[in-house]
Amino acid sequence: MKQNSPELHTPVRNFSLQLSATPRGARLARLLAAEQLRSWGLPLDPARQVVAELSTNAATHGRTPGRDFRLLLYVVADTLRVEVTDTRADRLPTARLGLGLLLVDALADRWGVTRGLPPRKTVWAELDLAPEPESACSGGTGAFLPSSKDHKVESSPP
């Protein structure tokens, strides 16, 4: 018996990089993320600033000599998610947020930390997208919209 599955009408886009946990790696993360957002027809800000802050934190506070960090951007439906994974799970963001995470908190609609397999952790932020009326840029799929703030620390399943 042949079954028809519903087609996915919303494209899923993703972009992943592994970069050195250095100031140069953080700068490259910001520049390459901006180019990817541009190719997807998405506005650069505030996503570019969120990538810059999370990548700088990974290179500064999540740095382990000889280990890289990973940047992942993906869009599903009306949400852009930015994830930065480093190898310092022992250094989670605290209740007293530094300037970088205060900026992420102000710019992102939601953000949090997910513990991965030791020694990894992922700091993530989500930005809500909204359709643009008649975009002059072909492929334009949305603009960022503010919404209620939410952040949390999660543990990965055992």
JSON list of C-alpha atoms in Angstrom, two decimals:
[
{"chain": "A", "resi": 1, "resn": "MET", "atom": "CA", "xyz": [0.00, 0.00, 0.00]},
{"chain": "A", "resi": 2, "resn": "LYS", "atom": "CA", "xyz": [1.46, 3.33, -1.03]},
{"chain": "A", "resi": 3, "resn": "GLN", "atom": "CA", "xyz": [1.13, 6.19, 1.44]},
{"chain": "A", "resi": 4, "resn": "ASN", "atom": "CA", "xyz": [1.49, 9.83, 0.58]},
{"chain": "A", "resi": 5, "resn": "SER", "atom": "CA", "xyz": [3.42, 11.93, 3.02]},
{"chain": "A", "resi": 6, "resn": "PRO", "atom": "CA", "xyz": [2.74, 15.62, 3.32]},
{"chain": "A", "resi": 7, "resn": "GLU", "atom": "CA", "xyz": [5.34, 17.72, 1.52]},
{"chain": "A", "resi": 8, "resn": "LEU", "atom": "CA", "xyz": [7.38, 20.18, 3.48]},
{"chain": "A", "resi": 9, "resn": "HIS", "atom": "CA", "xyz": [6.35, 23.59, 2.16]},
{"chain": "A", "resi": 10, "resn": "THR", "atom": "CA", "xyz": [8.72, 25.58, 4.36]},
{"chain": "A", "resi": 11, "resn": "PRO", "atom": "CA", "xyz": [12.34, 25.30, 3.27]},
{"chain": "A", "resi": 12, "resn": "VAL", "atom": "CA", "xyz": [14.84, 24.39, 5.96]},
{"chain": "A", "resi": 13, "resn": "ARG", "atom": "CA", "xyz": [18.14, 26.17, 5.50]},
{"chain": "A", "resi": 14, "resn": "ASN", "atom": "CA", "xyz": [21.30, 25.49, 7.49]},
{"chain": "A", "resi": 15, "resn": "PHE", "atom": "CA", "xyz": [24.92, 26.58, 7.59]},
{"chain": "A", "resi": 16, "resn": "SER", "atom": "CA", "xyz": [27.64, 25.10, 9.79]},
{"chain": "A", "resi": 17, "resn": "LEU", "atom": "CA", "xyz": [31.29, 26.01, 10.36]},
{"chain": "A", "resi": 18, "resn": "GLN", "atom": "CA", "xyz": [34.05, 24.81, 12.63]},
{"chain": "A", "resi": 19, "resn": "LEU", "atom": "CA", "xyz": [36.42, 27.63, 13.60]},
{"chain": "A", "resi": 20, "resn": "SER", "atom": "CA", "xyz": [39.44, 28.11, 15.81]},
{"chain": "A", "resi": 21, "resn": "ALA", "atom": "CA", "xyz": [38.59, 29.37, 19.31]},
{"chain": "A", "resi": 22, "resn": "THR", "atom": "CA", "xyz": [40.52, 32.61, 18.77]},
{"chain": "A", "resi": 23, "resn": "PRO", "atom": "CA", "xyz": [39.60, 36.25, 18.13]},
{"chain": "A", "resi": 24, "resn": "ARG", "atom": "CA", "xyz": [40.22, 35.59, 14.43]},
{"chain": "A", "resi": 25, "resn": "GLY", "atom": "CA", "xyz": [37.84, 32.61, 14.49]},
{"chain": "A", "resi": 26, "resn": "ALA", "atom": "CA", "xyz": [35.15, 34.74, 16.17]},
{"chain": "A", "resi": 27, "resn": "ARG", "atom": "CA", "xyz": [35.61, 37.49, 13.57]},
{"chain": "A", "resi": 28, "resn": "LEU", "atom": "CA", "xyz": [35.37, 34.94, 10.73]},
{"chain": "A", "resi": 29, "resn": "ALA", "atom": "CA", "xyz": [32.18, 33.53, 12.27]},
{"chain": "A", "resi": 30, "resn": "ARG", "atom": "CA", "xyz": [30.58, 36.99, 12.15]},
{"chain": "A", "resi": 31, "resn": "LEU", "atom": "CA", "xyz": [31.73, 37.73, 8.60]},
{"chain": "A", "resi": 32, "resn": "LEU", "atom": "CA", "xyz": [30.78, 34.34, 7.14]},
{"chain": "A", "resi": 33, "resn": "ALA", "atom": "CA", "xyz": [27.43, 34.30, 8.95]},
{"chain": "A", "resi": 34, "resn": "ALA", "atom": "CA", "xyz": [26.66, 37.74, 7.47]},
{"chain": "A", "resi": 35, "resn": "GLU", "atom": "CA", "xyz": [27.40, 36.44, 3.98]},
{"chain": "A", "resi": 36, "resn": "GLN", "atom": "CA", "xyz": [25.17, 33.41, 4.55]},
{"chain": "A", "resi": 37, "resn": "LEU", "atom": "CA", "xyz": [22.31, 35.56, 5.84]},
{"chain": "A", "resi": 38, "resn": "ARG", "atom": "CA", "xyz": [22.71, 37.82, 2.81]},
{"chain": "A", "resi": 39, "resn": "SER", "atom": "CA", "xyz": [22.56, 34.81, 0.46]},
{"chain": "A", "resi": 40, "resn": "TRP", "atom": "CA", "xyz": [19.35, 33.68, 2.17]},
{"chain": "A", "resi": 41, "resn": "GLY", "atom": "CA", "xyz": [17.84, 37.14, 1.70]},
{"chain": "A", "resi": 42, "resn": "LEU", "atom": "CA", "xyz": [17.59, 37.74, 5.45]},
{"chain": "A", "resi": 43, "resn": "PRO", "atom": "CA", "xyz": [18.42, 40.99, 7.23]},
{"chain": "A", "resi": 44, "resn": "LEU", "atom": "CA", "xyz": [21.92, 41.02, 8.69]},
{"chain": "A", "resi": 45, "resn": "ASP", "atom": "CA", "xyz": [21.08, 42.62, 12.01]},
{"chain": "A", "resi": 46, "resn": "PRO", "atom": "CA", "xyz": [20.46, 41.74, 14.77]},
{"chain": "A", "resi": 47, "resn": "ALA", "atom": "CA", "xyz": [21.61, 38.20, 13.82]},
{"chain": "A", "resi": 48, "resn": "ARG", "atom": "CA", "xyz": [25.13, 39.36, 12.93]},
{"chain": "A", "resi": 49, "resn": "GLN", "atom": "CA", "xyz": [25.54, 40.91, 16.39]},
{"chain": "A", "resi": 50, "resn": "VAL", "atom": "CA", "xyz": [24.22, 37.76, 18.10]},
{"chain": "A", "resi": 51, "resn": "VAL", "atom": "CA", "xyz": [26.71, 35.63, 16.16]},
{"chain": "A", "resi": 52, "resn": "ALA", "atom": "CA", "xyz": [29.51, 38.05, 17.07]},
{"chain": "A", "resi": 53, "resn": "GLU", "atom": "CA", "xyz": [28.71, 37.92, 20.79]},
{"chain": "A", "resi": 54, "resn": "LEU", "atom": "CA", "xyz": [28.24, 34.15, 21.02]},
{"chain": "A", "resi": 55, "resn": "SER", "atom": "CA", "xyz": [31.38, 33.48, 18.96]},
{"chain": "A", "resi": 56, "resn": "THR", "atom": "CA", "xyz": [33.46, 35.92, 21.00]},
{"chain": "A", "resi": 57, "resn": "ASN", "atom": "CA", "xyz": [32.25, 34.23, 24.19]},
{"chain": "A", "resi": 58, "resn": "ALA", "atom": "CA", "xyz": [33.22, 30.82, 22.79]},
{"chain": "A", "resi": 59, "resn": "ALA", "atom": "CA", "xyz": [36.68, 32.09, 21.85]},
{"chain": "A", "resi": 60, "resn": "THR", "atom": "CA", "xyz": [37.17, 33.88, 25.18]},
{"chain": "A", "resi": 61, "resn": "HIS", "atom": "CA", "xyz": [35.35, 31.92, 27.90]},
{"chain": "A", "resi": 62, "resn": "GLY", "atom": "CA", "xyz": [34.77, 28.58, 26.18]},
{"chain": "A", "resi": 63, "resn": "ARG", "atom": "CA", "xyz": [38.28, 28.19, 24.84]},
{"chain": "A", "resi": 64, "resn": "THR", "atom": "CA", "xyz": [40.23, 25.00, 25.38]},
{"chain": "A", "resi": 65, "resn": "PRO", "atom": "CA", "xyz": [43.69, 25.03, 23.77]},
{"chain": "A", "resi": 66, "resn": "GLY", "atom": "CA", "xyz": [43.70, 22.97, 20.58]},
{"chain": "A", "resi": 67, "resn": "ARG", "atom": "CA", "xyz": [39.90, 22.73, 20.33]},
{"chain": "A", "resi": 68, "resn": "ASP", "atom": "CA", "xyz": [37.62, 24.60, 17.96]},
{"chain": "A", "resi": 69, "resn": "PHE", "atom": "CA", "xyz": [34.10, 25.94, 18.31]},
{"chain": "A", "resi": 70, "resn": "ARG", "atom": "CA", "xyz": [31.20, 25.28, 15.94]},
{"chain": "A", "resi": 71, "resn": "LEU", "atom": "CA", "xyz": [28.75, 27.82, 14.55]},
{"chain": "A", "resi": 72, "resn": "LEU", "atom": "CA", "xyz": [25.41, 26.59, 13.23]},
{"chain": "A", "resi": 73, "resn": "LEU", "atom": "CA", "xyz": [22.73, 28.77, 11.65]},
{"chain": "A", "resi": 74, "resn": "TYR", "atom": "CA", "xyz": [19.45, 27.37, 10.55]},
{"chain": "A", "resi": 75, "resn": "VAL", "atom": "CA", "xyz": [16.05, 28.64, 9.55]},
{"chain": "A", "resi": 76, "resn": "VAL", "atom": "CA", "xyz": [12.91, 26.61, 10.08]},
{"chain": "A", "resi": 77, "resn": "ALA", "atom": "CA", "xyz": [9.58, 28.22, 9.28]},
{"chain": "A", "resi": 78, "resn": "ASP", "atom": "CA", "xyz": [9.71, 31.72, 10.80]},
{"chain": "A", "resi": 79, "resn": "THR", "atom": "CA", "xyz": [12.68, 31.27, 13.14]},
{"chain": "A", "resi": 80, "resn": "LEU", "atom": "CA", "xyz": [16.42, 31.77, 12.69]},
{"chain": "A", "resi": 81, "resn": "ARG", "atom": "CA", "xyz": [18.41, 29.81, 15.27]},
{"chain": "A", "resi": 82, "resn": "VAL", "atom": "CA", "xyz": [22.06, 30.57, 16.00]},
{"chain": "A", "resi": 83, "resn": "GLU", "atom": "CA", "xyz": [24.04, 27.92, 17.89]},
{"chain": "A", "resi": 84, "resn": "VAL", "atom": "CA", "xyz": [27.63, 28.14, 19.08]},
{"chain": "A", "resi": 85, "resn": "THR", "atom": "CA", "xyz": [29.12, 24.98, 20.58]},
{"chain": "A", "resi": 86, "resn": "ASP", "atom": "CA", "xyz": [32.37, 25.01, 22.56]},
{"chain": "A", "resi": 87, "resn": "THR", "atom": "CA", "xyz": [34.28, 22.52, 24.68]},
{"chain": "A", "resi": 88, "resn": "ARG", "atom": "CA", "xyz": [33.94, 24.12, 28.11]},
{"chain": "A", "resi": 89, "resn": "ALA", "atom": "CA", "xyz": [30.76, 22.61, 29.57]},
{"chain": "A", "resi": 90, "resn": "ASP", "atom": "CA", "xyz": [32.16, 23.42, 33.01]},
{"chain": "A", "resi": 91, "resn": "ARG", "atom": "CA", "xyz": [31.73, 27.15, 32.27]},
{"chain": "A", "resi": 92, "resn": "LEU", "atom": "CA", "xyz": [28.01, 27.80, 31.87]},
{"chain": "A", "resi": 93, "resn": "PRO", "atom": "CA", "xyz": [26.58, 31.31, 31.73]},
{"chain": "A", "resi": 94, "resn": "THR", "atom": "CA", "xyz": [25.57, 32.40, 35.22]},
{"chain": "A", "resi": 95, "resn": "ALA", "atom": "CA", "xyz": [22.65, 34.41, 36.52]},
{"chain": "A", "resi": 96, "resn": "ARG", "atom": "CA", "xyz": [24.98, 37.45, 36.48]},
{"chain": "A", "resi": 97, "resn": "LEU", "atom": "CA", "xyz": [25.27, 37.85, 32.73]},
{"chain": "A", "resi": 98, "resn": "GLY", "atom": "CA", "xyz": [28.25, 39.57, 31.16]},
{"chain": "A", "resi": 99, "resn": "LEU", "atom": "CA", "xyz": [27.89, 42.34, 28.62]},
{"chain": "A", "resi": 100, "resn": "GLY", "atom": "CA", "xyz": [27.87, 39.93, 25.64]},
{"chain": "A", "resi": 101, "resn": "LEU", "atom": "CA", "xyz": [24.97, 37.86, 26.95]},
{"chain": "A", "resi": 102, "resn": "LEU", "atom": "CA", "xyz": [23.10, 40.99, 28.01]},
{"chain": "A", "resi": 103, "resn": "LEU", "atom": "CA", "xyz": [23.26, 42.04, 24.36]},
{"chain": "A", "resi": 104, "resn": "VAL", "atom": "CA", "xyz": [22.11, 38.60, 23.23]},
{"chain": "A", "resi": 105, "resn": "ASP", "atom": "CA", "xyz": [19.25, 38.80, 25.75]},
{"chain": "A", "resi": 106, "resn": "ALA", "atom": "CA", "xyz": [18.25, 42.21, 24.37]},
{"chain": "A", "resi": 107, "resn": "LEU", "atom": "CA", "xyz": [18.50, 41.21, 20.69]},
{"chain": "A", "resi": 108, "resn": "ALA", "atom": "CA", "xyz": [17.20, 37.62, 20.65]},
{"chain": "A", "resi": 109, "resn": "ASP", "atom": "CA", "xyz": [13.65, 36.50, 21.20]},
{"chain": "A", "resi": 110, "resn": "ARG", "atom": "CA", "xyz": [14.82, 33.44, 23.12]},
{"chain": "A", "resi": 111, "resn": "TRP", "atom": "CA", "xyz": [18.19, 32.09, 24.16]},
{"chain": "A", "resi": 112, "resn": "GLY", "atom": "CA", "xyz": [19.62, 29.40, 26.37]},
{"chain": "A", "resi": 113, "resn": "VAL", "atom": "CA", "xyz": [22.30, 26.81, 26.97]},
{"chain": "A", "resi": 114, "resn": "THR", "atom": "CA", "xyz": [22.13, 23.11, 26.15]},
{"chain": "A", "resi": 115, "resn": "ARG", "atom": "CA", "xyz": [24.60, 20.71, 27.70]},
{"chain": "A", "resi": 116, "resn": "GLY", "atom": "CA", "xyz": [26.01, 18.26, 25.19]},
{"chain": "A", "resi": 117, "resn": "LEU", "atom": "CA", "xyz": [28.17, 15.20, 25.48]},
{"chain": "A", "resi": 118, "resn": "PRO", "atom": "CA", "xyz": [31.10, 16.11, 27.73]},
{"chain": "A", "resi": 119, "resn": "PRO", "atom": "CA", "xyz": [32.95, 18.38, 27.34]},
{"chain": "A", "resi": 120, "resn": "ARG", "atom": "CA", "xyz": [30.51, 20.31, 25.11]},
{"chain": "A", "resi": 121, "resn": "LYS", "atom": "CA", "xyz": [27.86, 22.95, 25.63]},
{"chain": "A", "resi": 122, "resn": "THR", "atom": "CA", "xyz": [25.83, 24.92, 23.10]},
{"chain": "A", "resi": 123, "resn": "VAL", "atom": "CA", "xyz": [24.69, 28.48, 23.64]},
{"chain": "A", "resi": 124, "resn": "TRP", "atom": "CA", "xyz": [21.80, 29.22, 21.30]},
{"chain": "A", "resi": 125, "resn": "ALA", "atom": "CA", "xyz": [19.63, 32.17, 20.38]},
{"chain": "A", "resi": 126, "resn": "GLU", "atom": "CA", "xyz": [16.48, 32.38, 18.30]},
{"chain": "A", "resi": 127, "resn": "LEU", "atom": "CA", "xyz": [15.24, 35.32, 16.26]},
{"chain": "A", "resi": 128, "resn": "ASP", "atom": "CA", "xyz": [11.67, 35.37, 14.98]},
{"chain": "A", "resi": 129, "resn": "LEU", "atom": "CA", "xyz": [11.19, 36.21, 11.32]},
{"chain": "A", "resi": 130, "resn": "ALA", "atom": "CA", "xyz": [8.15, 37.79, 9.70]},
{"chain": "A", "resi": 131, "resn": "PRO", "atom": "CA", "xyz": [7.27, 37.91, 6.02]},
{"chain": "A", "resi": 132, "resn": "GLU", "atom": "CA", "xyz": [8.21, 41.12, 4.26]},
{"chain": "A", "resi": 133, "resn": "PRO", "atom": "CA", "xyz": [5.64, 42.70, 1.99]},
{"chain": "A", "resi": 134, "resn": "GLU", "atom": "CA", "xyz": [7.01, 42.86, -1.58]},
{"chain": "A", "resi": 135, "resn": "SER", "atom": "CA", "xyz": [10.73, 42.64, -0.91]},
{"chain": "A", "resi": 136, "resn": "ALA", "atom": "CA", "xyz": [12.88, 44.39, -3.51]},
{"chain": "A", "resi": 137, "resn": "CYS", "atom": "CA", "xyz": [15.50, 41.69, -3.04]},
{"chain": "A", "resi": 138, "resn": "SER", "atom": "CA", "xyz": [14.77, 38.38, -4.72]},
{"chain": "A", "resi": 139, "resn": "GLY", "atom": "CA", "xyz": [14.70, 35.52, -2.28]},
{"chain": "A", "resi": 140, "resn": "GLY", "atom": "CA", "xyz": [13.82, 37.82, 0.61]},
{"chain": "A", "resi": 141, "resn": "THR", "atom": "CA", "xyz": [12.00, 35.73, 3.14]},
{"chain": "A", "resi": 142, "resn": "GLY", "atom": "CA", "xyz": [11.56, 37.83, 6.20]},
{"chain": "A", "resi": 143, "resn": "ALA", "atom": "CA", "xyz": [12.50, 40.43, 8.72]},
{"chain": "A", "resi": 144, "resn": "PHE", "atom": "CA", "xyz": [13.15, 40.06, 12.40]},
{"chain": "A", "resi": 145, "resn": "LEU", "atom": "CA", "xyz": [10.31, 40.77, 14.80]},
{"chain": "A", "resi": 146, "resn": "PRO", "atom": "CA", "xyz": [10.62, 41.26, 18.54]},
{"chain": "A", "resi": 147, "resn": "SER", "atom": "CA", "xyz": [8.68, 39.00, 20.87]},
{"chain": "A", "resi": 148, "resn": "SER", "atom": "CA", "xyz": [8.70, 37.91, 24.48]},
{"chain": "A", "resi": 149, "resn": "LYS", "atom": "CA", "xyz": [12.11, 37.08, 25.93]},
{"chain": "A", "resi": 150, "resn": "ASP", "atom": "CA", "xyz": [12.97, 33.64, 27.21]},
{"chain": "A", "resi": 151, "resn": "HIS", "atom": "CA", "xyz": [16.23, 31.99, 28.16]},
{"chain": "A", "resi": 152, "resn": "LYS", "atom": "CA", "xyz": [17.03, 28.69, 29.79]},
{"chain": "A", "resi": 153, "resn": "VAL", "atom": "CA", "xyz": [19.61, 26.03, 30.50]},
{"chain": "A", "resi": 154, "resn": "GLU", "atom": "CA", "xyz": [18.80, 22.60, 29.10]},
{"chain": "A", "resi": 155, "resn": "SER", "atom": "CA", "xyz": [20.38, 19.20, 29.44]},
{"chain": "A", "resi": 156, "resn": "SER", "atom": "CA", "xyz": [20.65, 16.87, 26.52]},
{"chain": "A", "resi": 157, "resn": "PRO", "atom": "CA", "xyz": [18.89, 13.51, 26.80]},
{"chain": "A", "resi": 158, "resn": "PRO", "atom": "CA", "xyz": [21.01, 10.77, 28.44]}
]
